Short mmCIF file of C-alpha atoms in Angstrom, two decimals:
data_model
loop_
_atom_site.label_atom_id
_atom_site.label_comp_id
_atom_site.label_asym_id
_atom_site.label_seq_id
_atom_site.Cartn_x
_atom_site.Cartn_y
_atom_site.Cartn_z
CA MET A 22 8.78 -25.06 18.84
CA LYS A 23 10.52 -24.22 22.10
CA SER A 24 8.07 -21.48 23.07
CA CYS A 25 5.04 -23.60 22.18
CA ALA A 26 6.22 -26.50 24.35
CA ALA A 27 7.19 -24.19 27.19
CA ALA A 28 3.82 -22.45 27.03
CA ALA A 29 2.03 -25.80 27.16
CA ARG A 30 4.09 -26.88 30.19
CA SER A 31 3.30 -23.59 31.91
CA LEU A 32 -0.41 -24.03 31.30
CA ALA A 33 -0.28 -27.61 32.53
CA GLY A 34 1.71 -26.65 35.63
CA ASN A 35 -0.72 -23.90 36.49
CA ASP A 36 -3.64 -26.32 36.14
CA GLU A 37 -1.98 -28.83 38.50
CA GLU A 38 -1.34 -26.18 41.15
CA LYS A 39 -4.98 -25.11 41.07
CA MET A 40 -6.20 -28.70 41.23
CA ALA A 41 -3.96 -29.36 44.24
CA SER A 42 -5.33 -26.32 46.01
CA GLY A 43 -8.90 -27.34 45.23
CA THR A 44 -9.62 -24.29 43.06
CA ASP A 45 -12.11 -24.75 40.24
CA ILE A 46 -10.15 -23.90 37.11
CA GLU A 47 -13.22 -23.38 34.95
CA GLU A 48 -14.40 -20.58 37.24
CA ASP A 49 -11.09 -18.71 36.80
CA PHE A 50 -10.49 -18.95 33.08
CA PRO A 51 -11.32 -21.14 30.09
CA LYS A 52 -9.25 -24.28 29.76
CA LEU A 53 -7.72 -25.85 26.65
CA THR A 54 -8.40 -29.54 26.33
CA ALA A 55 -5.57 -32.00 25.72
CA GLN A 56 -6.73 -32.37 22.11
CA GLU A 57 -6.72 -28.60 21.62
CA LYS A 58 -3.23 -28.31 23.08
CA GLN A 59 -2.07 -31.02 20.71
CA SER A 60 -3.65 -29.18 17.77
CA LEU A 61 -1.77 -26.03 18.75
CA HIS A 62 1.55 -27.80 19.11
CA GLY A 63 4.06 -26.41 16.64
CA THR A 64 1.90 -23.38 15.84
CA ASP A 65 4.19 -20.38 15.45
CA SER A 66 4.88 -17.40 13.21
CA SER A 67 6.26 -19.53 10.37
CA LEU A 68 2.67 -20.46 9.47
CA PHE A 69 1.75 -16.83 8.78
CA GLY A 70 0.67 -16.41 5.16
CA PHE A 71 0.40 -20.17 4.70
CA HIS A 72 -2.10 -21.05 7.45
CA ARG A 73 -5.30 -19.94 5.73
CA LEU A 74 -7.99 -19.67 8.38
CA GLN A 75 -10.67 -19.20 5.77
CA GLU A 76 -9.85 -22.56 4.14
CA ASP A 77 -10.25 -24.43 7.41
CA GLY A 78 -13.53 -22.80 8.27
CA ALA A 79 -14.27 -21.28 11.65
CA ARG A 80 -12.78 -24.15 13.67
CA THR A 81 -9.13 -23.11 13.50
CA LYS A 82 -9.92 -19.46 14.10
CA ALA A 83 -12.12 -20.36 17.07
CA LEU A 84 -9.31 -22.48 18.53
CA LEU A 85 -6.78 -19.67 18.17
CA LEU A 86 -9.20 -17.17 19.72
CA LYS A 87 -9.80 -19.53 22.62
CA ALA A 88 -6.06 -20.02 23.07
CA VAL A 89 -5.54 -16.25 23.15
CA SER A 90 -8.27 -15.93 25.76
CA CYS A 91 -6.70 -18.71 27.87
CA TYR A 92 -3.23 -17.19 27.66
CA ASP A 93 -4.52 -13.71 28.50
CA ALA A 94 -6.31 -15.07 31.56
CA LEU A 95 -3.24 -17.04 32.61
CA ILE A 96 -1.07 -13.90 32.41
CA LEU A 97 -3.54 -11.92 34.52
CA LYS A 98 -3.77 -14.65 37.17
CA ALA A 99 0.00 -15.04 37.32
CA GLU A 100 0.38 -11.45 38.58
CA GLY A 101 3.64 -10.77 36.76
CA LYS A 102 5.26 -14.20 37.23
CA VAL A 103 4.86 -15.47 33.69
CA ASP A 104 7.13 -17.63 31.60
CA PRO A 105 8.35 -15.35 28.75
CA ASP A 106 7.52 -18.11 26.24
CA ILE A 107 3.84 -17.59 27.05
CA PHE A 108 4.10 -14.07 25.63
CA CYS A 109 5.98 -15.34 22.58
CA GLN A 110 3.35 -17.94 21.81
CA LEU A 111 0.60 -15.42 22.40
CA GLY A 112 2.32 -13.19 19.84
CA HIS A 113 2.31 -16.06 17.32
CA PHE A 114 -1.41 -16.75 17.84
CA ASN A 115 -2.35 -13.09 17.43
CA LEU A 116 -0.17 -12.80 14.32
CA LEU A 117 -1.96 -15.77 12.72
CA LEU A 118 -5.25 -14.05 13.57
CA GLU A 119 -3.86 -10.90 11.91
CA ASP A 120 -4.38 -8.99 15.17
CA TYR A 121 -1.15 -7.05 14.74
CA GLN A 122 -1.68 -4.72 17.69
CA LYS A 123 -1.89 -7.58 20.16
CA ALA A 124 0.85 -9.55 18.41
CA LEU A 125 3.25 -6.63 18.75
CA SER A 126 2.27 -6.16 22.40
CA ALA A 127 3.04 -9.80 23.20
CA TYR A 128 6.30 -9.88 21.21
CA GLN A 129 7.51 -6.70 22.91
CA ARG A 130 6.78 -8.15 26.35
CA TYR A 131 8.63 -11.35 25.44
CA PHE A 132 11.62 -9.28 24.35
CA SER A 133 11.67 -7.40 27.65
CA LEU A 134 11.59 -10.63 29.70
CA GLN A 135 13.77 -12.99 27.66
CA SER A 136 17.46 -12.08 27.69
CA ASP A 137 18.41 -14.47 24.89
CA TYR A 138 15.45 -13.56 22.66
CA TRP A 139 17.88 -13.28 19.75
CA LYS A 140 18.19 -17.08 19.67
CA ASN A 141 14.48 -17.51 18.90
CA ALA A 142 14.13 -17.38 15.11
CA ALA A 143 10.32 -17.81 15.17
CA PHE A 144 10.02 -14.78 17.46
CA LEU A 145 12.23 -12.60 15.27
CA TYR A 146 10.37 -13.73 12.15
CA GLY A 147 6.98 -12.94 13.70
CA LEU A 148 8.22 -9.58 14.89
CA GLY A 149 9.51 -8.82 11.40
CA MET A 150 6.10 -9.65 9.96
CA VAL A 151 4.35 -7.31 12.40
CA TYR A 152 6.72 -4.46 11.60
CA PHE A 153 6.28 -5.18 7.88
CA HIS A 154 2.51 -4.83 8.32
CA PHE A 155 2.95 -1.41 9.94
CA ASN A 156 5.40 -0.34 7.17
CA ALA A 157 8.11 0.03 9.82
CA PHE A 158 10.59 -1.26 7.28
CA GLN A 159 13.81 -0.30 9.06
CA TRP A 160 12.87 -2.48 12.04
CA SER A 161 11.39 -5.26 9.92
CA ILE A 162 14.62 -5.47 7.92
CA LYS A 163 16.65 -5.70 11.13
CA ALA A 164 14.48 -8.51 12.50
CA PHE A 165 14.56 -10.53 9.27
CA GLN A 166 18.31 -10.12 8.90
CA GLU A 167 18.81 -11.44 12.43
CA VAL A 168 16.75 -14.53 11.55
CA LEU A 169 19.01 -15.27 8.59
CA TYR A 170 22.07 -14.69 10.75
CA ILE A 171 21.14 -17.08 13.57
CA ASP A 172 19.43 -19.68 11.35
CA PRO A 173 20.41 -19.56 7.64
CA SER A 174 18.29 -22.66 6.99
CA PHE A 175 15.15 -21.16 8.59
CA SER A 176 12.04 -22.73 7.04
CA ARG A 177 10.77 -19.38 5.76
CA SER A 178 14.07 -17.99 4.48
CA LYS A 179 12.57 -17.60 1.00
CA GLU A 180 9.74 -15.49 2.39
CA ILE A 181 12.32 -13.38 4.24
CA HIS A 182 14.33 -12.79 1.06
CA LEU A 183 11.11 -11.86 -0.76
CA ARG A 184 10.08 -9.30 1.84
CA LEU A 185 13.58 -7.91 2.17
CA GLY A 186 13.55 -7.47 -1.61
CA LEU A 187 10.25 -5.59 -1.43
CA MET A 188 11.38 -3.34 1.40
CA PHE A 189 14.76 -2.53 -0.11
CA LYS A 190 12.96 -1.75 -3.37
CA VAL A 191 10.68 0.75 -1.63
CA ASN A 192 13.72 2.21 0.15
CA THR A 193 15.42 2.65 -3.27
CA ASN A 194 18.28 0.34 -2.25
CA TYR A 195 18.00 -1.41 -5.59
CA GLU A 196 21.22 -3.42 -5.39
CA SER A 197 20.17 -5.10 -2.14
CA SER A 198 16.65 -5.54 -3.44
CA LEU A 199 17.85 -7.35 -6.55
CA LYS A 200 20.11 -9.61 -4.48
CA HIS A 201 17.25 -10.75 -2.24
CA PHE A 202 14.79 -11.20 -5.11
CA GLN A 203 17.35 -13.39 -6.88
CA LEU A 204 17.92 -15.43 -3.71
CA ALA A 205 14.14 -15.90 -3.40
CA LEU A 206 13.93 -16.88 -7.06
CA ILE A 207 16.43 -19.75 -6.77
CA ASP A 208 14.89 -21.09 -3.55
CA SER A 209 12.59 -24.03 -4.29
CA ASN A 210 10.50 -23.57 -1.14
CA LEU A 211 7.09 -21.90 -1.07
CA CYS A 212 6.47 -18.22 -0.38
CA THR A 213 3.52 -15.86 -0.65
CA LEU A 214 4.42 -14.65 -4.16
CA SER A 215 4.79 -16.87 -7.20
CA LYS A 216 7.98 -17.20 -9.22
CA ALA A 217 6.40 -15.09 -11.97
CA GLU A 218 5.60 -12.28 -9.54
CA ILE A 219 9.19 -12.25 -8.27
CA GLN A 220 10.42 -12.12 -11.87
CA PHE A 221 8.11 -9.15 -12.45
CA HIS A 222 9.66 -7.30 -9.50
CA ILE A 223 13.14 -7.91 -10.92
CA ALA A 224 12.07 -6.53 -14.31
CA HIS A 225 10.45 -3.55 -12.60
CA LEU A 226 13.68 -2.95 -10.66
CA TYR A 227 15.56 -2.61 -13.94
CA GLU A 228 12.91 -0.21 -15.22
CA ILE A 229 12.97 2.16 -12.25
CA GLN A 230 16.76 2.19 -12.42
CA LYS A 231 16.40 3.30 -16.07
CA LYS A 232 18.08 0.12 -17.29
CA TYR A 233 15.48 -0.01 -20.03
CA ARG A 234 17.10 -2.62 -22.27
CA ALA A 235 17.45 -5.03 -19.36
CA ALA A 236 13.87 -4.27 -18.27
CA LYS A 237 12.54 -4.86 -21.79
CA GLU A 238 14.32 -8.21 -22.01
CA ALA A 239 13.11 -9.22 -18.55
CA TYR A 240 9.47 -8.31 -19.27
CA GLU A 241 9.50 -10.04 -22.66
CA SER A 242 11.15 -13.13 -21.17
CA LEU A 243 8.52 -13.23 -18.42
CA LEU A 244 5.74 -12.97 -21.00
CA GLN A 245 7.04 -16.14 -22.68
CA THR A 246 6.28 -18.12 -19.51
CA GLU A 247 3.66 -20.83 -19.91
CA ASN A 248 0.50 -20.50 -17.83
CA LEU A 249 1.45 -16.99 -16.72
CA PRO A 250 -1.15 -15.66 -14.23
CA ALA A 251 -3.47 -13.13 -15.88
CA GLN A 252 -2.63 -10.34 -13.43
CA VAL A 253 1.12 -10.75 -13.91
CA LYS A 254 0.65 -10.84 -17.68
CA ALA A 255 -1.53 -7.72 -17.65
CA THR A 256 0.83 -5.74 -15.42
CA SER A 257 3.94 -6.77 -17.36
CA LEU A 258 2.35 -5.75 -20.67
CA GLN A 259 1.19 -2.48 -19.12
CA GLN A 260 4.71 -1.59 -17.92
CA LEU A 261 6.29 -2.73 -21.19
CA GLY A 262 3.85 -0.68 -23.26
CA TRP A 263 4.19 2.49 -21.20
CA MET A 264 7.98 2.17 -21.15
CA HIS A 265 8.03 2.08 -24.96
CA HIS A 266 5.79 5.14 -25.11
CA THR A 267 7.96 7.20 -22.76
CA VAL A 268 11.55 6.03 -23.39
CA GLU A 269 13.15 7.49 -26.52
CA THR A 270 16.08 5.06 -26.64
CA LEU A 271 13.87 2.04 -27.37
CA GLY A 272 13.45 2.89 -31.06
CA ASP A 273 11.95 5.39 -33.45
CA LYS A 274 8.68 7.06 -32.47
CA GLY A 275 6.46 5.29 -34.98
CA THR A 276 7.70 1.83 -34.05
CA LYS A 277 7.60 2.56 -30.32
CA ASP A 278 4.05 3.94 -30.39
CA SER A 279 2.78 1.00 -32.42
CA TYR A 280 4.43 -1.49 -30.06
CA ALA A 281 3.18 0.42 -26.98
CA ILE A 282 -0.42 0.35 -28.21
CA GLN A 283 -0.13 -3.34 -29.04
CA CYS A 284 1.16 -4.14 -25.53
CA LEU A 285 -1.52 -2.07 -23.82
CA GLN A 286 -4.29 -3.67 -25.87
CA LYS A 287 -3.01 -7.13 -24.91
CA SER A 288 -2.79 -5.99 -21.30
CA LEU A 289 -6.46 -5.03 -21.42
CA GLU A 290 -7.33 -8.40 -22.92
CA ALA A 291 -5.80 -9.98 -19.82
CA ASP A 292 -7.37 -7.44 -17.45
CA PRO A 293 -10.17 -5.39 -19.06
CA ASN A 294 -10.84 -3.57 -15.77
CA SER A 295 -7.45 -1.91 -15.43
CA GLY A 296 -8.10 1.83 -15.33
CA GLN A 297 -4.37 2.50 -15.49
CA SER A 298 -3.93 0.56 -18.73
CA TRP A 299 -6.90 2.38 -20.28
CA TYR A 300 -5.33 5.70 -19.28
CA PHE A 301 -1.94 4.76 -20.75
CA LEU A 302 -3.68 3.64 -23.96
CA GLY A 303 -5.46 6.98 -24.15
CA ARG A 304 -2.14 8.80 -23.80
CA CYS A 305 -0.69 6.74 -26.64
CA TYR A 306 -3.66 7.42 -28.93
CA SER A 307 -3.52 11.11 -28.11
CA SER A 308 0.17 11.31 -29.02
CA ILE A 309 -0.50 10.00 -32.54
CA GLY A 310 -3.57 12.17 -33.10
CA LYS A 311 -6.28 9.53 -32.66
CA VAL A 312 -8.49 11.86 -30.68
CA GLN A 313 -11.68 9.79 -30.66
CA ASP A 314 -9.85 6.64 -29.57
CA ALA A 315 -8.11 8.64 -26.86
CA PHE A 316 -11.44 9.96 -25.54
CA ILE A 317 -12.91 6.45 -25.47
CA SER A 318 -9.89 5.12 -23.57
CA TYR A 319 -9.99 7.95 -21.02
CA ARG A 320 -13.69 7.40 -20.41
CA GLN A 321 -13.02 3.68 -19.92
CA SER A 322 -10.29 4.58 -17.43
CA ILE A 323 -12.71 6.66 -15.38
CA ASP A 324 -15.35 3.94 -15.56
CA LYS A 325 -13.02 1.08 -14.61
CA SER A 326 -11.17 2.66 -11.71
CA GLU A 327 -11.17 5.58 -9.32
CA ALA A 328 -11.12 8.80 -11.35
CA SER A 329 -7.61 10.22 -11.26
CA ALA A 330 -6.35 13.75 -11.69
CA ASP A 331 -4.04 12.57 -14.48
CA THR A 332 -6.95 11.21 -16.50
CA TRP A 333 -9.07 14.33 -16.15
CA CYS A 334 -6.09 16.55 -16.99
CA SER A 335 -5.51 14.55 -20.17
CA ILE A 336 -9.19 14.84 -21.07
CA GLY A 337 -8.89 18.58 -20.61
CA VAL A 338 -5.93 18.71 -22.99
CA LEU A 339 -7.94 16.86 -25.65
CA TYR A 340 -10.91 19.19 -25.25
CA GLN A 341 -8.63 22.20 -25.46
CA GLN A 342 -7.02 20.86 -28.62
CA GLN A 343 -10.52 20.41 -30.10
CA ASN A 344 -11.35 24.04 -29.29
CA GLN A 345 -13.93 23.17 -26.62
CA PRO A 346 -12.81 25.52 -23.83
CA MET A 347 -15.79 25.04 -21.50
CA ASP A 348 -15.42 21.26 -21.59
CA ALA A 349 -11.68 21.63 -21.07
CA LEU A 350 -12.32 23.90 -18.07
CA GLN A 351 -14.59 21.34 -16.42
CA ALA A 352 -12.06 18.56 -16.96
CA TYR A 353 -9.21 20.63 -15.49
CA ILE A 354 -11.36 21.62 -12.51
CA CYS A 355 -12.09 17.92 -11.89
CA ALA A 356 -8.35 17.25 -11.95
CA VAL A 357 -7.39 19.93 -9.45
CA GLN A 358 -10.31 19.10 -7.17
CA LEU A 359 -9.12 15.48 -7.04
CA ASP A 360 -5.53 16.61 -6.47
CA HIS A 361 -5.08 20.19 -5.26
CA SER A 362 -1.36 20.06 -6.00
CA HIS A 363 -1.55 18.70 -9.57
CA ALA A 364 0.95 21.05 -11.21
CA ALA A 365 0.23 20.01 -14.81
CA ALA A 366 -3.51 20.58 -14.45
CA TRP A 367 -3.02 24.02 -12.88
CA MET A 368 -0.56 24.92 -15.62
CA ASP A 369 -2.86 23.75 -18.42
CA LEU A 370 -5.78 25.55 -16.79
CA GLY A 371 -3.71 28.73 -16.69
CA THR A 372 -2.87 28.33 -20.36
CA LEU A 373 -6.56 27.87 -21.13
CA TYR A 374 -7.51 31.06 -19.28
CA GLU A 375 -4.69 32.96 -20.96
CA SER A 376 -5.81 31.80 -24.41
CA CYS A 377 -9.31 33.04 -23.58
CA GLY A 378 -8.04 36.49 -22.59
CA GLN A 379 -8.52 36.11 -18.83
CA PRO A 380 -5.06 36.92 -17.38
CA HIS A 381 -6.29 37.41 -13.82
CA ASP A 382 -7.48 33.80 -13.64
CA ALA A 383 -4.40 32.57 -15.53
CA ILE A 384 -2.12 34.17 -12.92
CA LYS A 385 -3.98 32.47 -10.07
CA CYS A 386 -3.62 29.09 -11.77
CA TYR A 387 0.08 29.59 -12.50
CA ILE A 388 0.69 30.56 -8.87
CA ASN A 389 -1.04 27.37 -7.71
CA ALA A 390 1.15 25.38 -10.11
CA THR A 391 4.36 26.91 -8.68
CA ARG A 392 3.28 25.96 -5.15
CA SER A 393 3.26 22.29 -6.06
CA LYS A 394 6.33 20.20 -5.24
CA ALA A 395 5.78 18.40 -8.54
CA CYS A 396 6.25 21.57 -10.59
CA LEU A 397 9.31 21.16 -12.83
CA ASN A 398 9.42 24.61 -14.42
CA THR A 399 8.83 26.99 -11.53
CA ALA A 400 11.30 29.57 -12.86
CA ALA A 401 9.61 29.80 -16.27
CA LEU A 402 6.15 30.06 -14.69
CA THR A 403 7.35 32.77 -12.33
CA GLN A 404 8.56 34.79 -15.30
CA ARG A 405 5.24 34.21 -17.05
CA ILE A 406 3.36 35.46 -13.98
CA LYS A 407 5.49 38.62 -13.86
CA LEU A 408 4.90 39.24 -17.57
CA LEU A 409 1.13 38.90 -17.21
CA GLN A 410 1.13 41.15 -14.15
CA ALA A 411 3.08 43.76 -16.10
CA GLN A 412 0.59 43.56 -18.97
CA LEU A 413 -2.27 44.06 -16.55
CA CYS A 414 -0.60 47.13 -15.10
CA ASN A 415 -0.33 48.65 -18.60
CA GLN A 416 -3.98 48.01 -19.44
CA GLN A 417 -6.33 50.96 -19.60
CA PRO A 418 -8.52 51.20 -16.47
CA GLY A 419 -11.83 49.46 -16.96
CA SER A 420 -10.85 47.81 -20.23
CA LEU A 421 -10.86 44.32 -18.76
CA GLN A 422 -14.11 44.87 -16.92
CA ASN A 423 -15.89 45.81 -20.14
CA LYS A 424 -14.58 42.74 -21.95
CA SER A 425 -16.93 39.76 -21.95
CA LYS A 426 -15.51 36.55 -20.48
CA MET A 427 -15.42 33.34 -22.46
CA LEU A 428 -15.13 31.24 -19.30
CA PRO A 429 -16.32 31.50 -15.70
CA SER A 430 -13.69 32.79 -13.30
CA ILE A 431 -11.65 30.25 -11.36
CA GLU A 432 -13.79 30.91 -8.26
CA GLU A 433 -17.00 30.37 -10.23
CA ALA A 434 -15.63 27.29 -11.98
CA TRP A 435 -14.60 25.76 -8.67
CA SER A 436 -18.20 25.74 -7.49
CA LEU A 437 -19.62 24.28 -10.70
CA PRO A 438 -21.23 20.83 -10.32
CA ILE A 439 -18.80 18.00 -10.91
CA PRO A 440 -19.79 15.96 -14.00
CA ALA A 441 -22.26 13.20 -13.18
CA GLU A 442 -19.98 10.46 -14.44
CA LEU A 443 -17.37 11.42 -11.86
CA THR A 444 -19.70 11.74 -8.89
CA SER A 445 -21.54 8.49 -9.66
CA ARG A 446 -18.25 6.64 -9.98
CA GLN A 447 -16.99 8.06 -6.69
CA GLY A 448 -20.23 7.06 -4.98
CA ALA A 449 -19.87 3.48 -6.18
CA LEU A 450 -16.26 3.41 -5.05
CA SER A 451 -17.20 4.72 -1.63
CA THR A 452 -19.63 1.84 -1.13
CA ALA A 453 -17.09 -0.71 -2.36
CA GLN A 454 -14.39 0.65 -0.08
CA GLU A 455 -16.67 0.53 2.94
CA GLN A 456 -17.35 -3.14 2.24
CA ALA A 457 -13.64 -3.82 1.77
CA CYS A 458 -12.83 -2.22 5.11
CA LYS A 459 -15.27 -4.54 6.84
CA ALA A 460 -13.59 -7.55 5.24
CA GLU A 461 -9.96 -6.62 5.82
CA GLU A 462 -8.64 -5.72 9.27
CA SER A 463 -5.47 -4.19 7.89
CA ASN A 464 -7.11 -1.55 5.65
CA HIS A 465 -6.60 2.06 6.66
CA THR A 466 -7.20 5.48 5.20
CA ASP A 467 -4.30 6.61 3.01
CA PRO A 468 -2.66 9.54 4.87
CA GLN A 469 -1.26 10.77 1.57
CA ALA A 470 -4.66 10.99 -0.14
CA SER A 471 -5.63 14.40 -1.40
CA PRO A 472 -8.35 16.38 0.46
CA ALA A 473 -10.66 15.93 -2.51
CA LYS A 474 -10.24 12.17 -2.46
CA ARG A 475 -10.84 12.00 1.29
CA LYS A 476 -13.99 14.05 0.88
CA ARG A 477 -15.41 11.67 -1.71
CA THR A 478 -14.53 8.42 0.00
CA SER A 479 -15.67 7.33 3.41
CA SER A 480 -13.49 4.31 4.18
CA PRO A 481 -12.81 4.69 7.91
CA ALA A 482 -9.37 4.28 9.45
CA LYS A 483 -9.12 0.96 11.24
CA GLY A 484 -6.66 -0.09 13.89
CA ALA A 485 -5.08 -3.53 13.72
CA GLY A 486 -7.30 -6.19 15.22
CA GLU A 487 -10.49 -4.13 15.42
CA SER A 488 -12.61 -6.58 13.40
CA LEU A 489 -11.39 -9.62 15.30
CA GLU A 490 -12.36 -8.03 18.61
CA SER A 491 -15.87 -7.42 17.32
CA ILE A 492 -16.11 -11.03 16.11
CA ASN A 493 -15.06 -12.46 19.46
CA THR A 494 -17.59 -10.67 21.65
CA GLN A 495 -17.14 -13.21 24.44
CA GLN A 496 -13.48 -12.31 24.93
CA GLN A 497 -12.53 -10.74 28.22
CA GLN A 498 -11.55 -7.11 28.45
CA ILE A 499 -8.18 -6.36 26.84
CA PRO A 500 -5.44 -6.86 29.46
CA SER A 501 -3.72 -3.69 30.62
CA TRP A 502 -0.29 -4.82 29.40
CA TYR A 503 -1.40 -4.70 25.74
CA LEU A 504 -0.35 -1.68 23.74
CA THR A 505 -3.22 0.78 23.53
CA PRO A 506 -4.63 1.99 20.20
CA GLN A 507 -3.16 5.41 21.00
CA LYS A 508 0.31 3.87 21.07
CA LEU A 509 -0.34 2.19 17.75
CA GLN A 510 -1.81 5.06 15.77
CA VAL A 511 -0.72 5.16 12.15
CA GLY A 512 2.59 6.98 12.22
CA HIS A 513 3.72 5.79 15.67
CA ILE A 514 4.63 2.30 16.85
CA PRO A 515 7.17 1.36 19.49
CA SER A 516 10.63 0.29 18.38
CA LEU A 517 12.04 -2.97 19.64
CA ASP A 518 14.90 -1.03 21.21
CA VAL A 519 12.59 1.03 23.41
CA CYS A 520 9.99 -1.57 24.29
CA ASN A 521 10.74 -1.41 28.00
CA THR A 522 9.50 2.17 28.13
CA TRP A 523 6.77 1.71 25.49
CA ALA A 524 7.95 4.92 23.85
CA SER A 525 6.44 5.90 20.51
CA GLN A 526 8.71 6.39 17.54
CA PRO A 527 7.90 7.94 14.13
CA LEU A 528 6.78 5.31 11.67
CA TYR A 529 9.25 4.86 8.86
CA GLU A 530 7.90 6.39 5.68
CA GLY A 531 8.80 3.85 3.06
CA GLY A 532 6.61 5.08 0.22
CA THR A 533 3.81 3.33 -1.56
CA SER A 534 3.51 -0.41 -1.95
CA PRO A 535 5.28 -1.93 -4.94
CA PRO A 536 3.17 -3.41 -7.76
CA LEU A 537 1.75 -6.87 -7.01
CA LEU A 538 2.56 -6.55 -3.32
CA LYS A 539 -0.02 -8.69 -1.56
#
């Protein structure tokens, strides 16, 4: 509230000086009316996530964009003599507009000018949200913790506990994550996730810590909740089913498989479009010998979601078990083209070639498998490679050349056309992703995506705030004090501690987003 009031006073004071000097304010920069200033009173970072611009139509967004334009112009006209609270409020406005690049620029400038910035909870909260957006979790955690320290009764303390829980979970600090999720759970205030979603995260915490009994009880307790959202229900059943399929300590195999299939079928009733649940169901059917059901589930998985290397590898295994080597080859090739480092697919492909009497190709596949970081039996594969090489050395010259091949070589197979069902699905996904990128400013190309995935999808990388700038074509040129896109490339954003020099620091690699993270 302090920064908003101070910013308003600064704007008013500047107007009075210009009126006294006879300068026409409207010629210099756009002016907020008294009604607009009143509407903006109390607008700060605490509204982020709760102040839905879409629900209020274009009016609120237009007002915020106008306020940003006014504040930018005021800063330029002031020639360096600007009340720090102007920058703070500008940061809040840009945060609400989800223009994270400009929000960070303004917050950093406020920090450099305001010596007692640490007393401003709204500033620290907004800064934490910006860092959270950029996955700079170590700095986001620091900012949020400072908010709780200076103001334990901060209006968005529940949201802070929620996001601290998410970040600590990604950082594998499970004890701290559980503590903050539990604090969020007992807080009666609103936050951006529902109580059921927080309970899901707690159950998932138990699961990833291999506390399977506690996870099972937590999932089953959550599923007893009345009016449970469909997505939470589907995801909980999916995790519960897969956990029973993979964890031996949860009962005998027959009982576990039956329960796993039952959970996954119920999960698909709640969310029929979950490719992951279809894949898990296929794995369960395959393990009990229901080959046809497994095939159907795998095909549904490919149809419902982006084709994954895991799914195609599993299809290859089924084809190989059914003595259909050419079909198995195509499936394995699809898997390794989607993920060049998929150790299991390379290993299975090597086994296929070996069973077909093509040791040269088998060796190449085994070598590719050993190069993957995900390979769990490198030593055994290395021994297998040496054995095959020794067998080749003992072969009579020309004997292999005269032997007809059952399968194309790995080089020939690599250039075979990808099955139509895969390419058509990828094409549809590419179109959908392009549309999603236009609708969401925060979307960006996954830097961890495999080369094959990047080749088949064309969702462009977007910097924070790009779409908003295109919407507001009347805005003035971006002021020079804003951080440039080069300083905000994915992987580098300035730390709060080095904001005075605008130095770039490596972006904290916190891993992938947790389930249900919005």
